[in-house]
Tab-separated table of C-alpha atoms and ligand atoms in Angstrom:
chain	number	residue	atom	x	y	z
A	30	MET	CA	-192.983	66.295	-84.476
A	31	ALA	CA	-189.655	68.130	-83.983
A	32	GLN	CA	-186.595	66.528	-85.570
A	33	THR	CA	-183.171	65.899	-84.088
A	34	HIS	CA	-180.086	63.972	-85.126
A	35	PHE	CA	-179.064	60.444	-84.290
A	36	GLY	CA	-175.505	60.393	-85.595
A	37	TYR	CA	-175.882	61.679	-89.180
A	38	GLN	CA	-179.544	60.600	-89.471
A	39	HIS	CA	-182.507	62.904	-88.865
A	40	VAL	CA	-185.071	61.308	-86.578
A	41	ASP	CA	-188.159	62.426	-84.647
A	42	GLU	CA	-187.178	63.700	-81.211
A	43	ALA	CA	-189.285	60.999	-79.590
A	44	GLN	CA	-187.278	58.284	-81.408
A	45	LYS	CA	-183.807	59.433	-80.406
A	46	ALA	CA	-183.866	58.243	-76.771
A	47	GLN	CA	-185.086	54.815	-77.943
A	48	ARG	CA	-182.348	54.539	-80.579
A	49	VAL	CA	-179.704	55.567	-78.010
A	50	ARG	CA	-181.137	53.028	-75.582
A	51	SER	CA	-180.781	50.202	-78.091
A	52	VAL	CA	-177.151	51.196	-78.801
A	53	PHE	CA	-176.270	50.900	-75.097
A	54	ASP	CA	-178.409	47.781	-74.573
A	55	SER	CA	-176.388	46.237	-77.375
A	56	VAL	CA	-172.916	47.274	-76.195
A	57	ALA	CA	-173.342	47.067	-72.368
A	58	GLY	CA	-171.744	43.618	-71.960
A	59	ARG	CA	-168.621	44.577	-73.919
A	60	TYR	CA	-168.614	48.296	-73.058
A	61	ASP	CA	-165.583	48.304	-70.721
A	62	LEU	CA	-163.479	46.131	-73.020
A	63	MET	CA	-164.375	48.262	-76.057
A	64	ASN	CA	-163.508	51.460	-74.160
A	65	ASP	CA	-160.032	50.127	-73.450
A	66	VAL	CA	-159.516	48.889	-77.007
A	67	LEU	CA	-160.889	51.934	-78.862
A	68	SER	CA	-159.136	54.531	-76.715
A	69	MET	CA	-156.005	52.372	-76.293
A	70	GLY	CA	-156.529	52.763	-72.561
A	71	LEU	CA	-156.588	56.568	-72.755
A	72	HIS	CA	-160.124	56.830	-71.327
A	73	ARG	CA	-158.602	55.814	-67.987
A	74	ALA	CA	-156.239	58.809	-68.079
A	75	TRP	CA	-159.060	61.181	-69.128
A	76	LYS	CA	-161.200	59.950	-66.232
A	77	ALA	CA	-158.270	60.124	-63.784
A	78	TYR	CA	-157.740	63.740	-64.852
A	79	THR	CA	-161.453	64.453	-64.280
A	80	VAL	CA	-161.288	62.880	-60.826
A	81	ALA	CA	-158.213	65.011	-59.999
A	82	VAL	CA	-159.965	68.218	-61.137
A	83	ALA	CA	-163.092	67.219	-59.173
A	84	ALA	CA	-161.028	67.125	-55.934
A	85	VAL	CA	-163.954	65.514	-54.121
A	86	GLN	CA	-163.879	66.164	-50.360
A	87	PRO	CA	-165.035	63.960	-47.471
A	88	GLY	CA	-168.724	64.536	-46.753
A	89	TRP	CA	-169.630	65.649	-50.309
A	90	LYS	CA	-172.710	64.495	-52.160
A	91	VAL	CA	-171.802	63.627	-55.737
A	92	LEU	CA	-174.081	62.690	-58.635
A	93	ASP	CA	-172.634	60.860	-61.648
A	94	ILE	CA	-175.061	61.198	-64.564
A	95	ALA	CA	-175.018	58.840	-67.562
A	96	GLY	CA	-172.581	56.977	-65.340
A	97	GLY	CA	-172.937	53.681	-67.224
A	98	THR	CA	-170.608	51.046	-65.809
A	99	GLY	CA	-169.546	53.370	-62.987
A	100	ASP	CA	-165.879	54.345	-63.558
A	101	LEU	CA	-166.251	57.885	-62.162
A	102	ALA	CA	-168.706	56.957	-59.385
A	103	ARG	CA	-166.277	54.286	-58.228
A	104	ALA	CA	-163.380	56.748	-58.079
A	105	PHE	CA	-165.450	59.440	-56.319
A	106	SER	CA	-166.720	56.947	-53.731
A	107	ARG	CA	-163.148	56.545	-52.450
A	108	SER	CA	-163.031	60.234	-51.457
A	109	VAL	CA	-166.456	61.055	-49.968
A	110	GLY	CA	-165.933	59.067	-46.754
A	111	PRO	CA	-168.683	57.712	-44.498
A	112	ARG	CA	-170.587	61.049	-44.247
A	113	GLY	CA	-170.666	61.651	-47.998
A	114	GLN	CA	-172.519	59.880	-50.775
A	115	VAL	CA	-172.096	59.117	-54.461
A	116	VAL	CA	-175.142	58.359	-56.612
A	117	LEU	CA	-174.634	56.505	-59.899
A	118	SER	CA	-177.393	57.258	-62.421
A	119	ASP	CA	-178.127	56.413	-66.037
A	120	ILE	CA	-181.155	56.126	-68.301
A	121	ASN	CA	-180.114	52.619	-69.326
A	122	GLU	CA	-180.651	49.661	-66.999
A	123	SER	CA	-178.312	47.324	-68.905
A	124	MET	CA	-175.360	49.691	-68.453
A	125	LEU	CA	-176.175	50.352	-64.778
A	126	ARG	CA	-176.532	46.638	-64.073
A	127	VAL	CA	-173.000	45.960	-65.386
A	128	GLY	CA	-171.695	48.853	-63.240
A	129	ARG	CA	-173.602	47.846	-60.113
A	130	ASP	CA	-172.454	44.197	-60.380
A	131	ARG	CA	-168.841	45.252	-60.874
A	132	LEU	CA	-169.032	47.545	-57.813
A	133	LEU	CA	-170.668	44.829	-55.699
A	134	ASP	CA	-167.943	42.356	-56.754
A	135	GLU	CA	-165.411	44.867	-55.421
A	136	GLY	CA	-167.346	45.253	-52.154
A	137	SER	CA	-168.762	48.739	-52.890
A	138	VAL	CA	-172.428	49.548	-52.485
A	139	ILE	CA	-173.332	52.730	-54.354
A	140	PRO	CA	-176.973	53.754	-54.852
A	141	THR	CA	-177.925	53.414	-58.512
A	142	VAL	CA	-180.840	55.317	-60.033
A	143	VAL	CA	-182.366	54.806	-63.468
A	144	CYS	CA	-183.289	58.272	-64.702
A	145	ASP	CA	-183.242	60.613	-67.657
A	146	ALA	CA	-180.773	63.494	-67.239
A	147	GLU	CA	-183.393	65.788	-68.746
A	148	ARG	CA	-185.740	65.143	-65.774
A	149	LEU	CA	-183.687	64.390	-62.685
A	150	PRO	CA	-185.634	62.931	-59.731
A	151	PHE	CA	-183.581	64.855	-57.139
A	152	ALA	CA	-184.300	67.901	-54.984
A	153	SER	CA	-182.739	71.218	-55.967
A	154	ALA	CA	-179.317	72.230	-54.614
A	155	GLY	CA	-178.615	68.824	-53.060
A	156	PHE	CA	-175.249	67.977	-54.673
A	157	ASP	CA	-171.764	69.461	-54.276
A	158	LEU	CA	-170.574	68.007	-57.580
A	159	VAL	CA	-172.257	66.577	-60.680
A	160	SER	CA	-170.351	64.719	-63.405
A	161	VAL	CA	-171.283	63.451	-66.845
A	162	ALA	CA	-168.677	61.540	-68.860
A	163	PHE	CA	-169.256	60.719	-72.534
A	164	GLY	CA	-173.015	60.962	-71.945
A	165	LEU	CA	-174.140	64.489	-72.884
A	166	ARG	CA	-173.543	63.761	-76.584
A	167	ASN	CA	-176.348	61.193	-76.523
A	168	MET	CA	-178.985	63.425	-74.941
A	169	THR	CA	-181.801	64.844	-77.050
A	170	HIS	CA	-182.197	68.220	-75.299
A	171	LYS	CA	-178.695	69.037	-74.086
A	172	GLU	CA	-179.583	72.473	-72.714
A	173	ALA	CA	-182.481	71.022	-70.700
A	174	ALA	CA	-180.134	68.375	-69.271
A	175	LEU	CA	-177.463	70.973	-68.433
A	176	ALA	CA	-180.117	73.143	-66.726
A	177	GLU	CA	-181.334	70.148	-64.689
A	178	MET	CA	-177.740	69.430	-63.611
A	179	CYS	CA	-177.469	73.088	-62.553
A	180	ARG	CA	-180.722	72.871	-60.600
A	181	VAL	CA	-179.545	69.919	-58.473
A	182	LEU	CA	-176.157	71.572	-57.707
A	183	ARG	CA	-175.759	73.756	-54.629
A	184	PRO	CA	-174.649	77.342	-55.286
A	185	GLY	CA	-170.873	77.182	-55.799
A	186	GLY	CA	-171.120	73.516	-56.817
A	187	ARG	CA	-169.466	72.341	-60.030
A	188	LEU	CA	-170.536	70.367	-63.086
A	189	LEU	CA	-167.810	68.366	-64.857
A	190	VAL	CA	-168.591	67.417	-68.453
A	191	LEU	CA	-166.060	65.026	-70.002
A	192	GLU	CA	-166.871	64.556	-73.679
A	193	PHE	CA	-165.421	64.068	-77.151
A	194	SER	CA	-164.757	67.403	-78.784
A	195	GLN	CA	-163.025	69.090	-81.729
A	196	PRO	CA	-159.407	67.950	-82.205
A	197	ALA	CA	-156.627	70.320	-83.307
A	198	ALA	CA	-156.353	70.659	-87.124
A	199	PRO	CA	-153.296	68.355	-87.649
A	200	LEU	CA	-155.116	65.515	-85.871
A	201	GLN	CA	-158.332	65.751	-87.871
A	202	LYS	CA	-157.461	63.576	-90.897
A	203	PRO	CA	-155.936	60.652	-89.001
A	204	TYR	CA	-158.727	60.909	-86.424
A	205	ASP	CA	-161.397	60.774	-89.160
A	206	TRP	CA	-159.732	57.715	-90.689
A	207	TYR	CA	-159.545	56.042	-87.306
A	208	SER	CA	-163.147	56.843	-86.353
A	209	PHE	CA	-164.909	56.077	-89.628
A	210	LYS	CA	-162.792	53.163	-90.910
A	211	LEU	CA	-161.180	51.387	-87.990
A	212	MET	CA	-163.653	51.961	-85.134
A	213	PRO	CA	-166.701	50.377	-86.839
A	214	LEU	CA	-164.511	47.418	-87.870
A	215	LEU	CA	-163.271	46.912	-84.310
A	216	GLY	CA	-166.913	47.183	-83.186
A	217	LYS	CA	-167.834	44.450	-85.681
A	218	TRP	CA	-164.992	42.092	-84.690
A	219	ILE	CA	-165.054	42.527	-80.924
A	220	ALA	CA	-168.608	43.579	-79.993
A	221	LYS	CA	-170.317	42.068	-83.077
A	222	ASP	CA	-171.939	45.452	-83.594
A	223	GLU	CA	-170.639	47.676	-86.389
A	224	ASP	CA	-173.615	50.094	-86.395
A	225	SER	CA	-173.275	51.194	-82.765
A	226	TYR	CA	-169.642	52.128	-83.326
A	227	ARG	CA	-170.500	53.995	-86.524
A	228	TYR	CA	-173.094	55.899	-84.439
A	229	LEU	CA	-170.319	56.660	-81.928
A	230	ALA	CA	-168.145	58.252	-84.639
A	231	GLU	CA	-171.070	60.210	-86.106
A	232	SER	CA	-172.402	61.394	-82.741
A	233	ILE	CA	-168.951	62.782	-81.881
A	234	ARG	CA	-168.987	64.869	-85.092
A	235	MET	CA	-172.492	66.198	-84.327
A	236	HIS	CA	-171.605	67.231	-80.768
A	237	PRO	CA	-170.932	70.951	-80.080
A	238	ASP	CA	-167.237	71.876	-80.105
A	239	GLN	CA	-165.414	73.375	-77.109
A	240	ALA	CA	-166.630	76.963	-77.619
A	241	ALA	CA	-170.226	75.977	-78.460
A	242	LEU	CA	-170.535	73.740	-75.412
A	243	LYS	CA	-169.043	76.444	-73.202
A	244	SER	CA	-171.640	78.919	-74.442
A	245	MET	CA	-174.429	76.330	-74.025
A	246	MET	CA	-173.334	75.849	-70.409
A	247	ARG	CA	-173.291	79.611	-69.797
A	248	HIS	CA	-176.862	79.797	-71.145
A	249	SER	CA	-177.917	76.890	-68.917
A	250	GLY	CA	-177.032	78.690	-65.688
A	251	TYR	CA	-173.295	78.228	-65.087
A	252	GLY	CA	-171.756	81.590	-64.195
A	253	HIS	CA	-168.215	80.484	-65.022
A	254	VAL	CA	-166.997	77.738	-67.364
A	255	ASP	CA	-163.401	76.515	-67.873
A	256	VAL	CA	-162.352	74.235	-70.727
A	257	HIS	CA	-159.469	71.745	-70.469
A	258	ASN	CA	-158.416	70.139	-73.775
A	259	LEU	CA	-157.116	66.587	-73.526
A	260	ALA	CA	-155.354	64.563	-76.261
A	261	GLY	CA	-155.169	67.587	-78.557
A	262	GLY	CA	-158.877	68.348	-78.175
A	263	ILE	CA	-160.098	64.850	-79.071
A	264	VAL	CA	-161.650	65.072	-75.618
A	265	ALA	CA	-162.445	68.143	-73.508
A	266	LEU	CA	-163.349	68.583	-69.873
A	267	HIS	CA	-165.738	71.502	-69.294
A	268	VAL	CA	-166.000	72.648	-65.700
A	269	GLY	CA	-169.010	74.847	-64.935
A	270	ILE	CA	-169.604	76.622	-61.630
A	271	LYS	CA	-173.120	77.377	-60.435
A	272	CYS	CA	-172.647	80.973	-59.219
B	316	SAM	C1	-170.671	56.285	-73.616
B	316	SAM	S1	-171.617	55.854	-72.183
B	316	SAM	C2	-170.682	56.607	-70.877
B	316	SAM	C3	-170.668	55.794	-69.611
B	316	SAM	C4	-169.704	56.298	-68.527
B	316	SAM	N1	-170.054	57.633	-68.088
B	316	SAM	C5	-168.285	56.275	-69.000
B	316	SAM	O1	-167.693	57.332	-69.166
B	316	SAM	O2	-167.743	55.180	-69.216
B	316	SAM	C6	-172.984	56.952	-72.349
B	316	SAM	C7	-174.078	56.715	-71.333
B	316	SAM	O3	-175.038	57.785	-71.442
B	316	SAM	C8	-176.297	57.243	-71.081
B	316	SAM	N2	-177.365	58.165	-71.500
B	316	SAM	C9	-177.745	58.485	-72.756
B	316	SAM	N3	-178.768	59.356	-72.746
B	316	SAM	C10	-179.047	59.608	-71.438
B	316	SAM	C11	-180.002	60.426	-70.768
B	316	SAM	N4	-180.887	61.170	-71.439
B	316	SAM	N5	-180.003	60.452	-69.426
B	316	SAM	C12	-179.117	59.692	-68.716
B	316	SAM	N6	-178.192	58.882	-69.299
B	316	SAM	C13	-178.152	58.854	-70.639
B	316	SAM	C14	-176.299	55.906	-71.818
B	316	SAM	O4	-177.287	55.044	-71.348
B	316	SAM	C15	-174.863	55.431	-71.559
B	316	SAM	O5	-174.775	54.611	-70.430
């Protein structure tokens, strides 16, 4: 059986999706609160920037992959108008349920689909825009997922990948201290789950940096890829165009 990584551990490929699932089953109820605490609210700015770059137009069909509790889908749904559509998808039902309930409480009905990004149950070339925020890092076969996202985009459509990345050198030491010492402790105190937040820190370190992800996207079918560094590279937005 082929091996892959789950944070710093080596696991069978077949085990990774299950381990990732149990992380998000465990954190789903406190996910939004933890996002605000751990990023000191910055995830809202990173997502707002992504929404601004997306420049979603009325009538567009938009797919948010690994959409979890629905922050991006919710923002996109304000722009597509009555002729457009946003689909919120994720492999994890617990995360989607929190997102769907929150949207319903706000009066929004957005179709939600449980699916694996590596095997999307959508026709080819059906979406104008695909987004994936803080989700790609958790996928076992990232190139397969990126190729699937390319398949469901129309020619000229864009993929937006918002993900943790490689910070600038002066930030690395304080960022390591924060991620390996403070983050698991905050996870323990607030979400009663230290291990999931240690996995978060490790999975960020194992994720391809800006240049590696750009090249992975080029190999997965995107003719042009732009990289926008945010917060000194702690996070990067990769924008790929299906040409
Ligand atoms: C850190 S959360 C991000 C949620 C949301 N996009 C956000 O930015 O707040 C990562 C999400 O990726 C989802 N995920 C992990 N592997 C996946 C896969 N293979 N296909 C689809 N979703 C996946 C998880 O279930 C989880 O909801």
